[in-house]
């Protein structure tokens, strides 16, 4: 199975930046997507960003222009750079990997390996 572990969450003030990392181990192809999702307790899981084919990406409208997702050449680490953070970005962030789909995937049902999440709190 593919193992996924997120890290980098914490408490930051509005306008500051934070970088999340997603370590991936196991068999996975460059064609398979890696996704970032976030969730507030009691709310639905929300798509944030996804990447595949080394450089192809897609972002939710709420984070486009502020967040950047990248996948290293070894395909073992995915980074989510979050800039200009807002209080509404506060959530638990999950990294997920798919071994059953090819290309960008924007819905959670397409992913079969999930991390436990890392909490991001944006507050003054």
PDB file of N, CA and C in Angstrom, residues 18-105:
ATOM      1  N   UNK A  18       3.025  29.461   5.292  1.00  0.00           N
ATOM      2  CA  UNK A  18       3.269  28.167   5.902  1.00  0.00           C
ATOM      3  C   UNK A  18       3.479  27.151   4.791  1.00  0.00           C
ATOM      4  N   UNK A  19       4.361  26.206   5.019  1.00  0.00           N
ATOM      5  CA  UNK A  19       4.630  25.185   4.020  1.00  0.00           C
ATOM      6  C   UNK A  19       4.341  23.811   4.596  1.00  0.00           C
ATOM      7  N   UNK A  20       3.465  23.087   3.937  1.00  0.00           N
ATOM      8  CA  UNK A  20       3.134  21.734   4.330  1.00  0.00           C
ATOM      9  C   UNK A  20       3.863  20.737   3.439  1.00  0.00           C
ATOM     10  N   UNK A  21       4.247  19.615   4.024  1.00  0.00           N
ATOM     11  CA  UNK A  21       4.930  18.575   3.276  1.00  0.00           C
ATOM     12  C   UNK A  21       4.146  17.277   3.353  1.00  0.00           C
ATOM     13  N   UNK A  22       4.229  16.504   2.293  1.00  0.00           N
ATOM     14  CA  UNK A  22       3.560  15.215   2.217  1.00  0.00           C
ATOM     15  C   UNK A  22       4.573  14.180   1.757  1.00  0.00           C
ATOM     16  N   UNK A  23       4.960  13.299   2.665  1.00  0.00           N
ATOM     17  CA  UNK A  23       5.899  12.235   2.343  1.00  0.00           C
ATOM     18  C   UNK A  23       5.133  11.012   1.867  1.00  0.00           C
ATOM     19  N   UNK A  24       5.538  10.486   0.738  1.00  0.00           N
ATOM     20  CA  UNK A  24       4.845   9.364   0.123  1.00  0.00           C
ATOM     21  C   UNK A  24       5.801   8.200  -0.070  1.00  0.00           C
ATOM     22  N   UNK A  25       5.379   7.026   0.334  1.00  0.00           N
ATOM     23  CA  UNK A  25       6.161   5.819   0.137  1.00  0.00           C
ATOM     24  C   UNK A  25       5.279   4.742  -0.470  1.00  0.00           C
ATOM     25  N   UNK A  26       5.910   3.809  -1.158  1.00  0.00           N
ATOM     26  CA  UNK A  26       5.166   2.752  -1.808  1.00  0.00           C
ATOM     27  C   UNK A  26       5.122   2.941  -3.312  1.00  0.00           C
ATOM     28  N   UNK A  27       4.444   2.028  -3.962  1.00  0.00           N
ATOM     29  CA  UNK A  27       4.377   2.046  -5.410  1.00  0.00           C
ATOM     30  C   UNK A  27       3.340   3.052  -5.895  1.00  0.00           C
ATOM     31  N   UNK A  28       3.802   4.029  -6.658  1.00  0.00           N
ATOM     32  CA  UNK A  28       2.915   5.017  -7.242  1.00  0.00           C
ATOM     33  C   UNK A  28       3.550   5.557  -8.513  1.00  0.00           C
ATOM     34  N   UNK A  29       2.714   5.872  -9.477  1.00  0.00           N
ATOM     35  CA  UNK A  29       3.188   6.337 -10.773  1.00  0.00           C
ATOM     36  C   UNK A  29       3.138   7.853 -10.879  1.00  0.00           C
ATOM     37  N   UNK A  30       3.954   8.397 -11.763  1.00  0.00           N
ATOM     38  CA  UNK A  30       3.926   9.820 -12.055  1.00  0.00           C
ATOM     39  C   UNK A  30       2.559  10.237 -12.597  1.00  0.00           C
ATOM     40  N   UNK A  31       1.868   9.310 -13.227  1.00  0.00           N
ATOM     41  CA  UNK A  31       0.554   9.594 -13.796  1.00  0.00           C
ATOM     42  C   UNK A  31      -0.539   9.701 -12.736  1.00  0.00           C
ATOM     43  N   UNK A  32      -0.281   9.131 -11.565  1.00  0.00           N
ATOM     44  CA  UNK A  32      -1.271   9.159 -10.496  1.00  0.00           C
ATOM     45  C   UNK A  32      -1.279  10.516  -9.797  1.00  0.00           C
ATOM     46  N   UNK A  33      -2.452  11.029  -9.464  1.00  0.00           N
ATOM     47  CA  UNK A  33      -2.524  12.336  -8.814  1.00  0.00           C
ATOM     48  C   UNK A  33      -2.264  12.293  -7.313  1.00  0.00           C
ATOM     49  N   UNK A  34      -1.746  13.388  -6.807  1.00  0.00           N
ATOM     50  CA  UNK A  34      -1.618  13.636  -5.380  1.00  0.00           C
ATOM     51  C   UNK A  34      -2.493  14.841  -5.080  1.00  0.00           C
ATOM     52  N   UNK A  35      -3.324  14.743  -4.057  1.00  0.00           N
ATOM     53  CA  UNK A  35      -4.242  15.822  -3.754  1.00  0.00           C
ATOM     54  C   UNK A  35      -4.120  16.350  -2.337  1.00  0.00           C
ATOM     55  N   UNK A  36      -4.490  17.608  -2.179  1.00  0.00           N
ATOM     56  CA  UNK A  36      -4.600  18.236  -0.866  1.00  0.00           C
ATOM     57  C   UNK A  36      -6.054  18.610  -0.632  1.00  0.00           C
ATOM     58  N   UNK A  37      -6.561  18.223   0.523  1.00  0.00           N
ATOM     59  CA  UNK A  37      -7.915  18.549   0.932  1.00  0.00           C
ATOM     60  C   UNK A  37      -7.871  19.140   2.327  1.00  0.00           C
ATOM     61  N   UNK A  38      -8.926  19.833   2.697  1.00  0.00           N
ATOM     62  CA  UNK A  38      -8.992  20.378   4.052  1.00  0.00           C
ATOM     63  C   UNK A  38     -10.402  20.240   4.595  1.00  0.00           C
ATOM     64  N   UNK A  39     -10.501  20.218   5.919  1.00  0.00           N
ATOM     65  CA  UNK A  39     -11.793  20.031   6.545  1.00  0.00           C
ATOM     66  C   UNK A  39     -11.871  20.735   7.890  1.00  0.00           C
ATOM     67  N   UNK A  40     -12.967  21.435   8.085  1.00  0.00           N
ATOM     68  CA  UNK A  40     -13.303  22.035   9.369  1.00  0.00           C
ATOM     69  C   UNK A  40     -14.270  21.076  10.062  1.00  0.00           C
ATOM     70  N   UNK A  41     -14.129  20.847  11.364  1.00  0.00           N
ATOM     71  CA  UNK A  41     -15.040  19.939  12.060  1.00  0.00           C
ATOM     72  C   UNK A  41     -16.501  20.261  11.791  1.00  0.00           C
ATOM     73  N   UNK A  42     -17.265  19.244  11.414  1.00  0.00           N
ATOM     74  CA  UNK A  42     -18.669  19.430  11.124  1.00  0.00           C
ATOM     75  C   UNK A  42     -18.962  19.885   9.713  1.00  0.00           C
ATOM     76  N   UNK A  43     -17.927  20.165   8.931  1.00  0.00           N
ATOM     77  CA  UNK A  43     -18.108  20.616   7.563  1.00  0.00           C
ATOM     78  C   UNK A  43     -17.624  19.554   6.578  1.00  0.00           C
ATOM     79  N   UNK A  44     -18.020  19.716   5.335  1.00  0.00           N
ATOM     80  CA  UNK A  44     -17.638  18.768   4.298  1.00  0.00           C
ATOM     81  C   UNK A  44     -16.168  18.922   3.926  1.00  0.00           C
ATOM     82  N   UNK A  45     -15.591  17.845   3.483  1.00  0.00           N
ATOM     83  CA  UNK A  45     -14.216  17.868   2.999  1.00  0.00           C
ATOM     84  C   UNK A  45     -14.138  18.759   1.764  1.00  0.00           C
ATOM     85  N   UNK A  46     -13.127  19.618   1.707  1.00  0.00           N
ATOM     86  CA  UNK A  46     -12.992  20.585   0.631  1.00  0.00           C
ATOM     87  C   UNK A  46     -11.715  20.355  -0.162  1.00  0.00           C
ATOM     88  N   UNK A  47     -11.841  20.335  -1.463  1.00  0.00           N
ATOM     89  CA  UNK A  47     -10.679  20.218  -2.332  1.00  0.00           C
ATOM     90  C   UNK A  47      -9.840  21.482  -2.266  1.00  0.00           C
ATOM     91  N   UNK A  48      -8.517  21.320  -2.243  1.00  0.00           N
ATOM     92  CA  UNK A  48      -7.602  22.452  -2.195  1.00  0.00           C
ATOM     93  C   UNK A  48      -6.744  22.517  -3.454  1.00  0.00           C
ATOM     94  N   UNK A  49      -6.019  21.444  -3.722  1.00  0.00           N
ATOM     95  CA  UNK A  49      -5.114  21.428  -4.867  1.00  0.00           C
ATOM     96  C   UNK A  49      -4.742  20.002  -5.224  1.00  0.00           C
ATOM     97  N   UNK A  50      -4.288  19.803  -6.446  1.00  0.00           N
ATOM     98  CA  UNK A  50      -3.830  18.496  -6.888  1.00  0.00           C
ATOM     99  C   UNK A  50      -2.732  18.657  -7.924  1.00  0.00           C
ATOM    100  N   UNK A  51      -1.901  17.646  -8.052  1.00  0.00           N
ATOM    101  CA  UNK A  51      -0.818  17.678  -9.031  1.00  0.00           C
ATOM    102  C   UNK A  51      -0.557  16.282  -9.579  1.00  0.00           C
ATOM    103  N   UNK A  52      -0.123  16.228 -10.819  1.00  0.00           N
ATOM    104  CA  UNK A  52       0.282  14.990 -11.463  1.00  0.00           C
ATOM    105  C   UNK A  52       1.130  15.326 -12.678  1.00  0.00           C
ATOM    106  N   UNK A  53       1.714  14.304 -13.289  1.00  0.00           N
ATOM    107  CA  UNK A  53       2.572  14.488 -14.461  1.00  0.00           C
ATOM    108  C   UNK A  53       3.702  15.485 -14.187  1.00  0.00           C
ATOM    109  N   UNK A  54       4.240  15.436 -12.989  1.00  0.00           N
ATOM    110  CA  UNK A  54       5.345  16.290 -12.539  1.00  0.00           C
ATOM    111  C   UNK A  54       4.953  17.736 -12.294  1.00  0.00           C
ATOM    112  N   UNK A  55       4.314  18.387 -13.258  1.00  0.00           N
ATOM    113  CA  UNK A  55       4.073  19.818 -13.139  1.00  0.00           C
ATOM    114  C   UNK A  55       2.631  20.261 -13.356  1.00  0.00           C
ATOM    115  N   UNK A  56       1.770  19.381 -13.798  1.00  0.00           N
ATOM    116  CA  UNK A  56       0.377  19.756 -14.019  1.00  0.00           C
ATOM    117  C   UNK A  56      -0.336  19.924 -12.679  1.00  0.00           C
ATOM    118  N   UNK A  57      -1.079  21.028 -12.526  1.00  0.00           N
ATOM    119  CA  UNK A  57      -1.735  21.328 -11.255  1.00  0.00           C
ATOM    120  C   UNK A  57      -3.130  21.878 -11.462  1.00  0.00           C
ATOM    121  N   UNK A  58      -3.918  21.832 -10.400  1.00  0.00           N
ATOM    122  CA  UNK A  58      -5.233  22.435 -10.378  1.00  0.00           C
ATOM    123  C   UNK A  58      -5.501  22.918  -8.960  1.00  0.00           C
ATOM    124  N   UNK A  59      -6.182  24.062  -8.836  1.00  0.00           N
ATOM    125  CA  UNK A  59      -6.427  24.665  -7.534  1.00  0.00           C
ATOM    126  C   UNK A  59      -7.888  25.049  -7.360  1.00  0.00           C
ATOM    127  N   UNK A  60      -8.337  25.029  -6.122  1.00  0.00           N
ATOM    128  CA  UNK A  60      -9.637  25.572  -5.800  1.00  0.00           C
ATOM    129  C   UNK A  60      -9.587  27.088  -5.952  1.00  0.00           C
ATOM    130  N   UNK A  61     -10.702  27.682  -6.347  1.00  0.00           N
ATOM    131  CA  UNK A  61     -10.738  29.116  -6.554  1.00  0.00           C
ATOM    132  C   UNK A  61     -10.388  29.917  -5.306  1.00  0.00           C
ATOM    133  N   UNK A  62     -10.681  29.374  -4.147  1.00  0.00           N
ATOM    134  CA  UNK A  62     -10.441  30.075  -2.899  1.00  0.00           C
ATOM    135  C   UNK A  62      -8.958  30.196  -2.543  1.00  0.00           C
ATOM    136  N   UNK A  63      -8.118  29.369  -3.163  1.00  0.00           N
ATOM    137  CA  UNK A  63      -6.690  29.386  -2.843  1.00  0.00           C
ATOM    138  C   UNK A  63      -5.815  29.730  -4.034  1.00  0.00           C
ATOM    139  N   UNK A  64      -6.379  29.795  -5.211  1.00  0.00           N
ATOM    140  CA  UNK A  64      -5.611  30.079  -6.418  1.00  0.00           C
ATOM    141  C   UNK A  64      -4.917  31.437  -6.307  1.00  0.00           C
ATOM    142  N   UNK A  65      -3.629  31.449  -6.625  1.00  0.00           N
ATOM    143  CA  UNK A  65      -2.846  32.662  -6.519  1.00  0.00           C
ATOM    144  C   UNK A  65      -2.139  32.805  -5.188  1.00  0.00           C
ATOM    145  N   UNK A  66      -2.568  32.042  -4.200  1.00  0.00           N
ATOM    146  CA  UNK A  66      -1.952  32.100  -2.871  1.00  0.00           C
ATOM    147  C   UNK A  66      -1.226  30.798  -2.521  1.00  0.00           C
ATOM    148  N   UNK A  67      -1.760  29.674  -2.970  1.00  0.00           N
ATOM    149  CA  UNK A  67      -1.183  28.366  -2.678  1.00  0.00           C
ATOM    150  C   UNK A  67      -0.488  27.816  -3.918  1.00  0.00           C
ATOM    151  N   UNK A  68       0.571  27.064  -3.693  1.00  0.00           N
ATOM    152  CA  UNK A  68       1.287  26.409  -4.774  1.00  0.00           C
ATOM    153  C   UNK A  68       1.620  24.979  -4.370  1.00  0.00           C
ATOM    154  N   UNK A  69       1.230  24.027  -5.198  1.00  0.00           N
ATOM    155  CA  UNK A  69       1.541  22.634  -4.933  1.00  0.00           C
ATOM    156  C   UNK A  69       2.623  22.177  -5.908  1.00  0.00           C
ATOM    157  N   UNK A  70       3.578  21.416  -5.409  1.00  0.00           N
ATOM    158  CA  UNK A  70       4.654  20.914  -6.254  1.00  0.00           C
ATOM    159  C   UNK A  70       5.016  19.488  -5.852  1.00  0.00           C
ATOM    160  N   UNK A  71       5.556  18.749  -6.811  1.00  0.00           N
ATOM    161  CA  UNK A  71       5.935  17.353  -6.609  1.00  0.00           C
ATOM    162  C   UNK A  71       7.380  17.195  -7.050  1.00  0.00           C
ATOM    163  N   UNK A  72       8.213  16.668  -6.171  1.00  0.00           N
ATOM    164  CA  UNK A  72       9.627  16.588  -6.492  1.00  0.00           C
ATOM    165  C   UNK A  72       9.906  15.520  -7.552  1.00  0.00           C
ATOM    166  N   UNK A  73      11.102  15.561  -8.107  1.00  0.00           N
ATOM    167  CA  UNK A  73      11.463  14.672  -9.205  1.00  0.00           C
ATOM    168  C   UNK A  73      11.472  13.198  -8.820  1.00  0.00           C
ATOM    169  N   UNK A  74      11.738  12.919  -7.578  1.00  0.00           N
ATOM    170  CA  UNK A  74      11.768  11.538  -7.102  1.00  0.00           C
ATOM    171  C   UNK A  74      10.368  11.009  -6.786  1.00  0.00           C
ATOM    172  N   UNK A  75       9.386  11.890  -6.825  1.00  0.00           N
ATOM    173  CA  UNK A  75       7.988  11.530  -6.557  1.00  0.00           C
ATOM    174  C   UNK A  75       7.778  10.998  -5.149  1.00  0.00           C
ATOM    175  N   UNK A  76       8.633  11.423  -4.239  1.00  0.00           N
ATOM    176  CA  UNK A  76       8.534  10.971  -2.863  1.00  0.00           C
ATOM    177  C   UNK A  76       8.045  12.060  -1.908  1.00  0.00           C
ATOM    178  N   UNK A  77       7.962  13.295  -2.379  1.00  0.00           N
ATOM    179  CA  UNK A  77       7.554  14.403  -1.531  1.00  0.00           C
ATOM    180  C   UNK A  77       6.717  15.409  -2.318  1.00  0.00           C
ATOM    181  N   UNK A  78       5.604  15.813  -1.735  1.00  0.00           N
ATOM    182  CA  UNK A  78       4.750  16.846  -2.309  1.00  0.00           C
ATOM    183  C   UNK A  78       4.657  17.994  -1.317  1.00  0.00           C
ATOM    184  N   UNK A  79       4.805  19.204  -1.813  1.00  0.00           N
ATOM    185  CA  UNK A  79       4.794  20.382  -0.959  1.00  0.00           C
ATOM    186  C   UNK A  79       3.613  21.286  -1.294  1.00  0.00           C
ATOM    187  N   UNK A  80       2.980  21.814  -0.271  1.00  0.00           N
ATOM    188  CA  UNK A  80       1.931  22.812  -0.441  1.00  0.00           C
ATOM    189  C   UNK A  80       2.419  24.093   0.219  1.00  0.00           C
ATOM    190  N   UNK A  81       2.811  25.058  -0.598  1.00  0.00           N
ATOM    191  CA  UNK A  81       3.242  26.356  -0.104  1.00  0.00           C
ATOM    192  C   UNK A  81       2.023  27.263   0.006  1.00  0.00           C
ATOM    193  N   UNK A  82       1.756  27.749   1.207  1.00  0.00           N
ATOM    194  CA  UNK A  82       0.584  28.570   1.458  1.00  0.00           C
ATOM    195  C   UNK A  82       1.033  29.973   1.840  1.00  0.00           C
ATOM    196  N   UNK A  83       0.689  30.944   1.017  1.00  0.00           N
ATOM    197  CA  UNK A  83       1.037  32.338   1.261  1.00  0.00           C
ATOM    198  C   UNK A  83      -0.212  33.162   1.515  1.00  0.00           C
ATOM    199  N   UNK A  84      -0.018  34.324   2.106  1.00  0.00           N
ATOM    200  CA  UNK A  84      -1.128  35.245   2.384  1.00  0.00           C
ATOM    201  C   UNK A  84      -2.293  34.536   3.057  1.00  0.00           C
ATOM    202  N   UNK A  85      -1.992  33.806   4.086  1.00  0.00           N
ATOM    203  CA  UNK A  85      -3.002  33.000   4.759  1.00  0.00           C
ATOM    204  C   UNK A  85      -4.089  33.857   5.399  1.00  0.00           C
ATOM    205  N   UNK A  86      -5.303  33.346   5.349  1.00  0.00           N
ATOM    206  CA  UNK A  86      -6.466  34.012   5.892  1.00  0.00           C
ATOM    207  C   UNK A  86      -7.088  33.153   6.994  1.00  0.00           C
ATOM    208  N   UNK A  87      -7.837  33.769   7.903  1.00  0.00           N
ATOM    209  CA  UNK A  87      -8.491  32.982   8.954  1.00  0.00           C
ATOM    210  C   UNK A  87      -9.366  31.861   8.392  1.00  0.00           C
ATOM    211  N   UNK A  88      -9.985  32.080   7.245  1.00  0.00           N
ATOM    212  CA  UNK A  88     -10.834  31.063   6.647  1.00  0.00           C
ATOM    213  C   UNK A  88     -10.058  29.874   6.092  1.00  0.00           C
ATOM    214  N   UNK A  89      -8.731  29.958   6.083  1.00  0.00           N
ATOM    215  CA  UNK A  89      -7.902  28.831   5.688  1.00  0.00           C
ATOM    216  C   UNK A  89      -7.708  27.846   6.835  1.00  0.00           C
ATOM    217  N   UNK A  90      -8.143  28.210   8.018  1.00  0.00           N
ATOM    218  CA  UNK A  90      -8.010  27.349   9.181  1.00  0.00           C
ATOM    219  C   UNK A  90      -8.764  26.039   8.969  1.00  0.00           C
ATOM    220  N   UNK A  91      -8.057  24.930   9.085  1.00  0.00           N
ATOM    221  CA  UNK A  91      -8.643  23.613   8.862  1.00  0.00           C
ATOM    222  C   UNK A  91      -7.575  22.550   9.090  1.00  0.00           C
ATOM    223  N   UNK A  92      -8.012  21.315   9.134  1.00  0.00           N
ATOM    224  CA  UNK A  92      -7.073  20.214   9.099  1.00  0.00           C
ATOM    225  C   UNK A  92      -6.823  19.879   7.631  1.00  0.00           C
ATOM    226  N   UNK A  93      -5.565  19.848   7.250  1.00  0.00           N
ATOM    227  CA  UNK A  93      -5.193  19.601   5.862  1.00  0.00           C
ATOM    228  C   UNK A  93      -4.745  18.164   5.671  1.00  0.00           C
ATOM    229  N   UNK A  94      -5.296  17.519   4.657  1.00  0.00           N
ATOM    230  CA  UNK A  94      -4.990  16.129   4.355  1.00  0.00           C
ATOM    231  C   UNK A  94      -4.297  16.002   3.008  1.00  0.00           C
ATOM    232  N   UNK A  95      -3.328  15.145   2.947  1.00  0.00           N
ATOM    233  CA  UNK A  95      -2.689  14.776   1.698  1.00  0.00           C
ATOM    234  C   UNK A  95      -3.190  13.393   1.307  1.00  0.00           C
ATOM    235  N   UNK A  96      -3.442  13.187   0.034  1.00  0.00           N
ATOM    236  CA  UNK A  96      -3.964  11.918  -0.441  1.00  0.00           C
ATOM    237  C   UNK A  96      -3.312  11.517  -1.758  1.00  0.00           C
ATOM    238  N   UNK A  97      -3.163  10.223  -1.941  1.00  0.00           N
ATOM    239  CA  UNK A  97      -2.588   9.684  -3.163  1.00  0.00           C
ATOM    240  C   UNK A  97      -3.554   8.703  -3.803  1.00  0.00           C
ATOM    241  N   UNK A  98      -3.553   8.676  -5.113  1.00  0.00           N
ATOM    242  CA  UNK A  98      -4.414   7.764  -5.850  1.00  0.00           C
ATOM    243  C   UNK A  98      -3.579   6.779  -6.658  1.00  0.00           C
ATOM    244  N   UNK A  99      -3.930   5.517  -6.563  1.00  0.00           N
ATOM    245  CA  UNK A  99      -3.283   4.488  -7.365  1.00  0.00           C
ATOM    246  C   UNK A  99      -4.243   3.916  -8.401  1.00  0.00           C
ATOM    247  N   UNK A 100      -5.467   4.434  -8.435  1.00  0.00           N
ATOM    248  CA  UNK A 100      -6.493   3.911  -9.325  1.00  0.00           C
ATOM    249  C   UNK A 100      -6.907   4.885 -10.423  1.00  0.00           C
ATOM    250  N   UNK A 101      -6.447   6.121 -10.349  1.00  0.00           N
ATOM    251  CA  UNK A 101      -6.778   7.117 -11.351  1.00  0.00           C
ATOM    252  C   UNK A 101      -5.517   7.677 -11.990  1.00  0.00           C
ATOM    253  N   UNK A 102      -5.685   8.167 -13.208  1.00  0.00           N
ATOM    254  CA  UNK A 102      -4.604   8.792 -13.959  1.00  0.00           C
ATOM    255  C   UNK A 102      -5.022  10.209 -14.314  1.00  0.00           C
ATOM    256  N   UNK A 103      -4.144  11.164 -14.064  1.00  0.00           N
ATOM    257  CA  UNK A 103      -4.460  12.553 -14.334  1.00  0.00           C
ATOM    258  C   UNK A 103      -5.004  13.256 -13.106  1.00  0.00           C
ATOM    259  N   UNK A 104      -5.276  14.546 -13.255  1.00  0.00           N
ATOM    260  CA  UNK A 104      -5.773  15.352 -12.144  1.00  0.00           C
ATOM    261  C   UNK A 104      -7.112  14.831 -11.639  1.00  0.00           C
ATOM    262  N   UNK A 105      -7.250  14.830 -10.317  1.00  0.00           N
ATOM    263  CA  UNK A 105      -8.473  14.369  -9.679  1.00  0.00           C
ATOM    264  C   UNK A 105      -8.856  15.354  -8.596  1.00  0.00           C
TER     265      UNK A 105
END
